[in-house]
CSV table of C-alpha atoms in Angstrom, one decimal:
chain,number,residue,atom,x,y,z
A,276,UNK,CA,0.0,0.0,0.0
A,277,UNK,CA,1.4,3.4,-0.9
A,278,UNK,CA,2.6,5.1,2.3
A,279,UNK,CA,5.2,7.5,0.8
A,280,UNK,CA,4.5,11.0,1.9
A,281,UNK,CA,6.9,12.7,-0.6
A,282,UNK,CA,8.3,16.2,0.0
A,283,UNK,CA,6.3,18.9,1.6
A,284,UNK,CA,4.1,17.0,4.0
A,285,UNK,CA,1.3,19.1,5.5
A,286,UNK,CA,-0.9,18.4,8.5
A,287,UNK,CA,-3.6,17.4,6.1
A,288,UNK,CA,-1.3,14.9,4.5
A,289,UNK,CA,-0.5,13.4,7.9
A,290,UNK,CA,-4.1,12.8,8.7
A,291,UNK,CA,-4.4,11.2,5.3
A,292,UNK,CA,-1.5,8.9,6.0
A,293,UNK,CA,-3.2,7.7,9.1
A,294,UNK,CA,-6.3,7.2,7.1
A,295,UNK,CA,-4.8,4.9,4.5
A,296,UNK,CA,-2.5,3.0,6.8
A,297,UNK,CA,-5.4,1.9,8.9
A,298,UNK,CA,-5.8,-1.8,9.0
A,299,UNK,CA,-9.3,-1.7,7.6
A,300,UNK,CA,-8.1,-2.4,4.0
A,301,UNK,CA,-6.2,-5.3,5.4
A,302,UNK,CA,-9.4,-6.6,7.0
A,303,UNK,CA,-11.2,-6.1,3.7
A,304,UNK,CA,-8.5,-8.0,1.9
A,305,UNK,CA,-8.9,-10.8,4.4
A,306,UNK,CA,-12.7,-10.9,4.2
A,307,UNK,CA,-12.4,-10.9,0.4
A,308,UNK,CA,-10.0,-13.8,0.4
A,309,UNK,CA,-12.2,-15.8,2.8
A,310,UNK,CA,-15.3,-15.2,0.8
A,311,UNK,CA,-13.5,-16.2,-2.5
A,312,UNK,CA,-12.2,-19.4,-1.0
A,313,UNK,CA,-15.3,-20.5,1.0
A,314,UNK,CA,-17.9,-22.6,-0.8
A,315,UNK,CA,-20.7,-21.2,1.3
A,316,UNK,CA,-21.6,-17.6,2.1
A,317,UNK,CA,-19.9,-16.2,5.2
A,318,UNK,CA,-21.2,-13.7,7.7
A,319,UNK,CA,-21.6,-10.2,6.3
A,320,UNK,CA,-19.0,-7.8,7.6
A,321,UNK,CA,-21.5,-5.0,8.3
A,322,UNK,CA,-19.3,-2.6,10.3
A,323,UNK,CA,-16.2,-3.1,8.2
A,324,UNK,CA,-18.1,-2.4,5.0
A,325,UNK,CA,-19.7,0.7,6.4
A,326,UNK,CA,-16.3,2.0,7.5
A,327,UNK,CA,-14.7,1.2,4.1
A,328,UNK,CA,-17.4,3.0,2.3
A,329,UNK,CA,-16.8,6.1,4.4
A,330,UNK,CA,-13.1,5.9,3.8
A,331,UNK,CA,-13.4,5.4,0.1
A,332,UNK,CA,-15.5,8.5,-0.1
A,333,UNK,CA,-13.0,10.5,1.9
A,334,UNK,CA,-10.2,9.2,-0.3
A,335,UNK,CA,-12.1,10.3,-3.4
A,336,UNK,CA,-12.6,13.8,-2.0
A,337,UNK,CA,-9.0,14.1,-0.9
A,338,UNK,CA,-7.7,13.0,-4.3
A,339,UNK,CA,-9.9,15.6,-6.1
A,340,UNK,CA,-8.5,18.2,-3.8
A,341,UNK,CA,-4.9,17.2,-4.3
A,342,UNK,CA,-5.4,17.0,-8.1
A,343,UNK,CA,-6.5,20.6,-8.1
A,344,UNK,CA,-3.9,21.9,-5.6
A,345,UNK,CA,-0.8,21.3,-7.7
A,346,UNK,CA,0.6,18.4,-5.8
A,347,UNK,CA,3.0,16.3,-7.9
A,348,UNK,CA,0.7,14.4,-10.3
A,349,UNK,CA,2.7,11.2,-9.8
A,350,UNK,CA,1.8,11.2,-6.1
A,351,UNK,CA,-1.8,11.9,-7.0
A,352,UNK,CA,-1.9,8.9,-9.4
A,353,UNK,CA,-0.4,6.7,-6.8
A,354,UNK,CA,-3.1,7.6,-4.3
A,355,UNK,CA,-5.6,7.0,-7.2
A,356,UNK,CA,-4.2,3.6,-7.9
A,357,UNK,CA,-4.5,2.7,-4.2
A,358,UNK,CA,-8.1,3.9,-4.2
A,359,UNK,CA,-8.8,1.8,-7.3
A,360,UNK,CA,-7.4,-1.3,-5.7
A,361,UNK,CA,-9.6,-0.7,-2.6
A,362,UNK,CA,-12.7,-0.1,-4.7
A,363,UNK,CA,-12.0,-3.3,-6.6
A,364,UNK,CA,-11.8,-5.3,-3.4
A,365,UNK,CA,-15.0,-3.8,-2.1
A,366,UNK,CA,-17.0,-4.4,-5.3
A,367,UNK,CA,-15.6,-7.9,-5.7
A,368,UNK,CA,-16.5,-8.8,-2.1
A,369,UNK,CA,-20.1,-7.8,-2.7
A,370,UNK,CA,-20.1,-9.5,-6.2
A,371,UNK,CA,-18.8,-12.9,-4.9
A,372,UNK,CA,-21.5,-12.9,-2.2
A,373,UNK,CA,-24.3,-12.1,-4.8
A,374,UNK,CA,-23.2,-14.9,-7.0
A,375,UNK,CA,-23.2,-17.3,-4.1
A,376,UNK,CA,-26.8,-16.2,-3.3
A,377,UNK,CA,-27.8,-16.7,-6.9
A,378,UNK,CA,-26.3,-20.2,-6.9
A,379,UNK,CA,-27.9,-21.3,-3.6
A,380,UNK,CA,-31.1,-19.3,-3.6
A,381,UNK,CA,-33.5,-22.2,-2.6
A,382,UNK,CA,-31.2,-23.4,0.1
A,383,UNK,CA,-30.9,-19.9,1.5
A,384,UNK,CA,-34.6,-19.3,1.5
A,385,UNK,CA,-35.2,-22.5,3.5
A,386,UNK,CA,-32.4,-22.0,5.9
A,387,UNK,CA,-32.8,-19.2,8.5
A,388,UNK,CA,-29.2,-19.7,9.8
A,389,UNK,CA,-27.7,-19.0,6.5
A,390,UNK,CA,-30.1,-16.1,6.0
A,391,UNK,CA,-28.8,-14.5,9.2
A,392,UNK,CA,-25.4,-14.2,7.5
A,393,UNK,CA,-26.8,-11.9,4.8
A,394,UNK,CA,-27.0,-8.1,4.9
A,395,UNK,CA,-30.5,-6.5,4.7
A,396,UNK,CA,-30.1,-5.7,1.1
A,397,UNK,CA,-28.8,-9.2,0.3
A,398,UNK,CA,-31.8,-10.7,2.1
A,399,UNK,CA,-34.1,-8.7,-0.3
A,400,UNK,CA,-32.0,-9.8,-3.2
A,401,UNK,CA,-32.2,-13.5,-2.2
A,402,UNK,CA,-36.0,-13.3,-1.7
A,403,UNK,CA,-36.6,-11.8,-5.1
A,404,UNK,CA,-34.2,-14.3,-6.7
A,405,UNK,CA,-36.1,-17.3,-5.3
A,406,UNK,CA,-39.4,-15.7,-6.2
A,407,UNK,CA,-38.3,-15.0,-9.8
A,408,UNK,CA,-37.1,-18.5,-10.2
A,409,UNK,CA,-40.2,-20.1,-8.8
A,410,UNK,CA,-42.4,-18.1,-11.2
A,411,UNK,CA,-40.1,-19.0,-14.1
A,412,UNK,CA,-40.3,-22.7,-13.3
A,413,UNK,CA,-44.0,-22.6,-12.8
A,414,UNK,CA,-44.6,-20.8,-16.1
A,415,UNK,CA,-42.2,-22.9,-18.1
A,416,UNK,CA,-42.8,-26.4,-16.7
A,417,UNK,CA,-45.2,-26.9,-13.8
A,418,UNK,CA,-48.3,-25.2,-15.2
A,419,UNK,CA,-48.1,-27.6,-18.2
A,420,UNK,CA,-47.9,-30.7,-16.2
A,421,UNK,CA,-50.9,-32.7,-14.9
A,422,UNK,CA,-52.4,-31.8,-11.5
A,423,UNK,CA,-50.7,-33.5,-8.6
A,424,UNK,CA,-47.3,-32.9,-10.3
A,425,UNK,CA,-47.2,-29.2,-10.1
A,426,UNK,CA,-45.2,-28.6,-6.9
A,427,UNK,CA,-41.7,-27.1,-7.0
A,428,UNK,CA,-40.3,-29.0,-4.1
A,429,UNK,CA,-42.2,-32.3,-4.2
A,430,UNK,CA,-42.0,-34.6,-7.1
A,431,UNK,CA,-45.7,-35.3,-6.9
A,432,UNK,CA,-48.6,-34.9,-4.4
A,433,UNK,CA,-47.9,-38.3,-2.9
A,434,UNK,CA,-44.4,-37.5,-2.0
A,435,UNK,CA,-43.9,-37.4,1.8
A,436,UNK,CA,-41.0,-35.0,1.7
A,437,UNK,CA,-39.5,-32.4,-0.5
A,438,UNK,CA,-37.8,-34.7,-2.8
A,439,UNK,CA,-37.6,-32.7,-6.0
A,440,UNK,CA,-34.0,-32.7,-7.2
A,441,UNK,CA,-33.3,-31.0,-10.5
A,442,UNK,CA,-30.2,-29.0,-10.1
A,443,UNK,CA,-26.8,-30.2,-11.1
A,444,UNK,CA,-25.0,-29.9,-7.8
B,166,UNK,CA,-39.0,-46.1,-24.7
B,167,UNK,CA,-40.3,-43.8,-22.0
B,168,UNK,CA,-38.1,-41.0,-21.0
B,169,UNK,CA,-35.9,-41.0,-24.1
B,170,UNK,CA,-37.0,-37.6,-25.3
B,171,UNK,CA,-36.5,-36.0,-21.9
B,172,UNK,CA,-33.1,-37.6,-21.8
B,173,UNK,CA,-32.3,-36.0,-25.2
B,174,UNK,CA,-33.2,-32.5,-23.8
B,175,UNK,CA,-30.9,-33.0,-20.9
B,176,UNK,CA,-28.1,-34.2,-23.2
B,177,UNK,CA,-28.5,-31.0,-25.2
B,178,UNK,CA,-27.7,-29.1,-22.0
B,179,UNK,CA,-24.6,-31.3,-21.3
B,180,UNK,CA,-23.3,-31.2,-24.9
B,181,UNK,CA,-23.3,-27.4,-25.2
B,182,UNK,CA,-20.2,-25.4,-24.2
B,183,UNK,CA,-20.3,-24.2,-20.6
B,184,UNK,CA,-21.8,-20.8,-20.5
B,185,UNK,CA,-23.2,-20.9,-24.0
B,186,UNK,CA,-26.9,-21.3,-24.7
B,187,UNK,CA,-28.4,-23.5,-27.4
B,188,UNK,CA,-31.6,-22.3,-29.0
B,189,UNK,CA,-34.6,-23.2,-26.8
B,190,UNK,CA,-35.9,-26.5,-28.0
B,191,UNK,CA,-39.6,-25.9,-27.7
B,192,UNK,CA,-40.5,-28.8,-30.0
B,193,UNK,CA,-38.8,-31.4,-27.9
B,194,UNK,CA,-40.0,-29.7,-24.7
B,195,UNK,CA,-43.7,-29.8,-25.9
B,196,UNK,CA,-43.2,-33.5,-26.9
B,197,UNK,CA,-42.1,-34.3,-23.4
B,198,UNK,CA,-45.1,-32.5,-21.9
B,199,UNK,CA,-47.4,-34.4,-24.2
B,200,UNK,CA,-45.8,-37.6,-23.1
B,201,UNK,CA,-46.5,-36.6,-19.5
B,202,UNK,CA,-50.2,-36.0,-20.2
B,203,UNK,CA,-50.3,-39.4,-21.9
B,204,UNK,CA,-48.7,-41.1,-18.8
B,205,UNK,CA,-51.2,-39.3,-16.6
B,206,UNK,CA,-54.2,-40.6,-18.6
B,207,UNK,CA,-52.9,-44.2,-18.6
B,208,UNK,CA,-52.2,-43.9,-14.9
B,209,UNK,CA,-55.6,-42.6,-14.1
B,210,UNK,CA,-57.3,-45.3,-16.2
B,211,UNK,CA,-55.4,-48.1,-14.5
B,212,UNK,CA,-56.3,-46.7,-11.0
B,213,UNK,CA,-59.9,-46.5,-12.1
B,214,UNK,CA,-59.8,-50.1,-13.3
B,215,UNK,CA,-58.4,-51.2,-10.0
B,216,UNK,CA,-61.1,-49.3,-8.1
B,217,UNK,CA,-63.9,-50.8,-10.3
B,218,UNK,CA,-62.6,-54.2,-9.5
B,219,UNK,CA,-62.9,-53.4,-5.8
B,220,UNK,CA,-59.2,-53.5,-5.1
B,221,UNK,CA,-57.6,-51.3,-2.4
B,222,UNK,CA,-55.5,-48.9,-4.5
B,223,UNK,CA,-53.0,-48.2,-1.7
B,224,UNK,CA,-52.0,-51.8,-0.9
B,225,UNK,CA,-52.9,-54.1,-3.8
B,226,UNK,CA,-49.9,-55.3,-5.8
B,227,UNK,CA,-51.3,-56.4,-9.1
B,228,UNK,CA,-50.1,-56.0,-12.6
B,229,UNK,CA,-52.2,-52.9,-12.9
B,230,UNK,CA,-50.6,-51.5,-9.8
B,231,UNK,CA,-47.2,-51.9,-11.3
B,232,UNK,CA,-48.4,-50.5,-14.6
B,233,UNK,CA,-49.6,-47.4,-12.8
B,234,UNK,CA,-46.4,-47.2,-10.9
B,235,UNK,CA,-44.3,-47.2,-14.1
B,236,UNK,CA,-46.4,-44.4,-15.6
B,237,UNK,CA,-46.0,-42.4,-12.4
B,238,UNK,CA,-42.3,-42.9,-12.2
B,239,UNK,CA,-41.9,-42.0,-15.9
B,240,UNK,CA,-43.9,-38.9,-15.3
B,241,UNK,CA,-41.7,-37.9,-12.4
B,242,UNK,CA,-38.5,-38.6,-14.4
B,243,UNK,CA,-39.8,-36.4,-17.2
B,244,UNK,CA,-40.6,-33.7,-14.7
B,245,UNK,CA,-37.1,-33.9,-13.3
B,246,UNK,CA,-35.5,-33.6,-16.8
B,247,UNK,CA,-37.7,-30.7,-17.7
B,248,UNK,CA,-37.0,-28.8,-14.5
B,249,UNK,CA,-33.3,-29.5,-14.9
B,250,UNK,CA,-33.4,-28.2,-18.5
B,251,UNK,CA,-35.1,-24.9,-17.5
B,252,UNK,CA,-33.2,-24.4,-14.2
B,253,UNK,CA,-29.8,-24.9,-15.8
B,254,UNK,CA,-30.5,-22.6,-18.7
B,255,UNK,CA,-31.7,-20.0,-16.2
B,256,UNK,CA,-28.3,-20.3,-14.5
B,257,UNK,CA,-26.6,-19.6,-17.8
B,258,UNK,CA,-29.0,-16.7,-18.4
B,259,UNK,CA,-28.1,-15.1,-15.0
B,260,UNK,CA,-24.4,-15.4,-15.8
B,261,UNK,CA,-25.1,-13.4,-19.0
B,262,UNK,CA,-26.1,-10.4,-16.9
B,263,UNK,CA,-22.7,-10.3,-15.3
B,264,UNK,CA,-20.9,-10.9,-18.6
B,265,UNK,CA,-22.8,-8.8,-21.1
B,266,UNK,CA,-25.0,-6.4,-19.1
B,267,UNK,CA,-28.7,-5.8,-18.8
B,268,UNK,CA,-29.3,-5.6,-22.5
B,269,UNK,CA,-28.9,-8.8,-24.6
B,270,UNK,CA,-27.5,-8.7,-28.1
B,271,UNK,CA,-29.8,-10.1,-30.8
B,272,UNK,CA,-27.9,-13.4,-31.4
B,273,UNK,CA,-28.4,-14.4,-27.8
B,274,UNK,CA,-32.0,-13.1,-27.5
B,275,UNK,CA,-33.0,-15.4,-30.4
B,276,UNK,CA,-32.0,-18.5,-28.4
B,277,UNK,CA,-34.3,-17.7,-25.5
B,278,UNK,CA,-38.0,-18.6,-25.0
B,279,UNK,CA,-40.4,-15.8,-24.1
B,280,UNK,CA,-40.5,-16.9,-20.5
B,281,UNK,CA,-36.7,-16.9,-20.4
B,282,UNK,CA,-36.6,-13.4,-21.7
B,283,UNK,CA,-39.0,-12.3,-19.0
B,284,UNK,CA,-36.9,-14.1,-16.4
B,285,UNK,CA,-33.8,-12.3,-17.7
B,286,UNK,CA,-35.5,-8.9,-17.4
B,287,UNK,CA,-36.8,-9.7,-13.9
B,288,UNK,CA,-33.4,-10.8,-12.7
B,289,UNK,CA,-31.7,-7.8,-14.2
B,290,UNK,CA,-34.3,-5.7,-12.3
B,291,UNK,CA,-33.6,-7.6,-9.0
B,292,UNK,CA,-29.9,-6.8,-9.4
B,293,UNK,CA,-30.6,-3.2,-10.3
B,294,UNK,CA,-32.8,-2.8,-7.2
B,295,UNK,CA,-30.0,-4.2,-5.0
B,296,UNK,CA,-27.5,-1.8,-6.5
B,297,UNK,CA,-29.8,1.2,-6.1
B,298,UNK,CA,-30.5,0.3,-2.5
B,299,UNK,CA,-26.7,0.3,-1.9
B,300,UNK,CA,-26.1,3.2,-4.3
B,301,UNK,CA,-23.3,1.3,-5.8
B,302,UNK,CA,-22.7,-0.3,-9.2
B,303,UNK,CA,-21.2,-3.7,-8.7
B,304,UNK,CA,-21.1,-4.6,-12.4
B,305,UNK,CA,-18.2,-2.4,-13.2
B,306,UNK,CA,-14.6,-2.9,-12.1
B,307,UNK,CA,-14.7,-6.6,-13.0
B,308,UNK,CA,-10.9,-7.2,-13.2
B,309,UNK,CA,-8.2,-6.2,-10.8
B,310,UNK,CA,-6.9,-2.8,-11.8
B,311,UNK,CA,-3.4,-2.4,-13.3
B,312,UNK,CA,-3.6,1.2,-14.4
B,313,UNK,CA,-6.1,3.8,-13.5
B,314,UNK,CA,-6.2,5.1,-17.1
B,315,UNK,CA,-6.1,2.9,-20.2
B,316,UNK,CA,-5.8,3.5,-23.8
B,317,UNK,CA,-8.7,2.4,-25.9
B,318,UNK,CA,-9.6,2.3,-29.6
B,319,UNK,CA,-13.2,2.8,-30.6
B,320,UNK,CA,-14.5,-0.1,-32.7
B,321,UNK,CA,-18.0,1.1,-33.5
B,322,UNK,CA,-19.4,4.6,-33.8
B,323,UNK,CA,-20.6,5.6,-30.4
B,324,UNK,CA,-20.9,9.3,-31.1
B,325,UNK,CA,-20.7,12.1,-28.5
B,326,UNK,CA,-20.7,10.9,-24.9
B,327,UNK,CA,-21.1,13.1,-21.8
B,328,UNK,CA,-18.8,11.9,-19.0
B,329,UNK,CA,-18.2,13.7,-15.7
B,330,UNK,CA,-16.8,17.0,-16.7
B,331,UNK,CA,-16.4,16.8,-20.5
B,332,UNK,CA,-18.0,15.6,-23.7
B,333,UNK,CA,-16.0,13.4,-26.0
B,334,UNK,CA,-16.7,12.3,-29.5
B,335,UNK,CA,-16.1,8.6,-29.8
B,336,UNK,CA,-15.8,8.3,-33.5
B,337,UNK,CA,-14.8,4.9,-35.1
B,338,UNK,CA,-11.1,4.2,-35.0
B,339,UNK,CA,-10.3,7.1,-32.7
B,340,UNK,CA,-8.1,6.5,-29.7
B,341,UNK,CA,-8.6,7.8,-26.3
B,342,UNK,CA,-7.1,7.8,-22.9
B,343,UNK,CA,-9.9,7.0,-20.5
B,344,UNK,CA,-10.5,6.1,-16.8
B,345,UNK,CA,-10.7,2.4,-16.6
B,346,UNK,CA,-14.2,2.4,-15.0
B,347,UNK,CA,-15.6,4.7,-17.7
B,348,UNK,CA,-14.3,2.5,-20.5
B,349,UNK,CA,-15.4,-0.8,-19.0
B,350,UNK,CA,-19.0,-0.6,-20.1
B,351,UNK,CA,-18.0,0.0,-23.7
B,352,UNK,CA,-15.4,-2.7,-23.7
B,353,UNK,CA,-17.8,-5.3,-22.3
B,354,UNK,CA,-20.3,-4.6,-25.1
B,355,UNK,CA,-17.5,-4.9,-27.7
B,356,UNK,CA,-17.7,-1.2,-28.8
B,357,UNK,CA,-14.1,-0.5,-27.7
B,358,UNK,CA,-11.0,-2.4,-27.3
B,359,UNK,CA,-8.2,-1.9,-24.9
B,360,UNK,CA,-4.7,-1.2,-26.4
B,361,UNK,CA,-2.1,-3.1,-24.5
B,362,UNK,CA,1.6,-2.7,-25.1
């Protein structure tokens, strides 16, 4: 992570140094790595994400200021690259989680423990995913089948449990 | 033999390249549905026959019972194959939103059934709603950044585009030095290419 102050450090720059050498980005990197490697969705890092969002915004504003105030453009672009890397991690973390939700939507909707690991917005996303998919299956397949065979989770009305298996994992 | 057509449908799924869609096989699909209705009729007539003969449907193990059972199991197998076909295509459709964006090019749209097109739009809407609740676009910035700015060449005429603080004319074959996040949406749609080296 860029921590070079360069010549002409001002008090503003020192605060900025403290800002970017905080360990939150390291925590984000760790959370991102964990999420990437884990096959199931992990607990949402609510406070970390909130802090990172604030810091990203602050960094963006600072960089704009620096760009206008005649600080060495190389320094500015270094800060910019650092910001880009953090933003990539942030977006990728959210993306990986969304893709896991898409993949396991029915499992999540039936499993309150897993649901408790999602953020509020992710819960809404998961709900809509499962609803969309159920509608889609009903329209494409189930409505055309004979009565007694139209359930999504049971193979037919005489099944005792939810024994419908139609996905490839 | 029962279940052969359904098996063919599933094989179509397996034989295609991963992530690529084959055109929606509505002919074969409808044939399997018709087979299911047929099974159901046979099943019902066998059950009725057993009831007319005064046999207990739940416990009797006659030839008719086994006939009905075969029809039931074939129906259920067909249902599984159909569900797998639709579900797995839907998985590929969702991945398209990440790869190509919320608007599908013509060649891909032709391969979808109407229900699938609706599903695509609904899912794109679901994703959009999540992003607007967060006030953040998660579909940009898909690869780790190497440089904040990249050089691009415009492949198709995009015309004048308003970005942040300036307007630029993206005429065909012109080269520009853009912020990576701005250029990404054009690159993913094939309208620009990145110049490396």
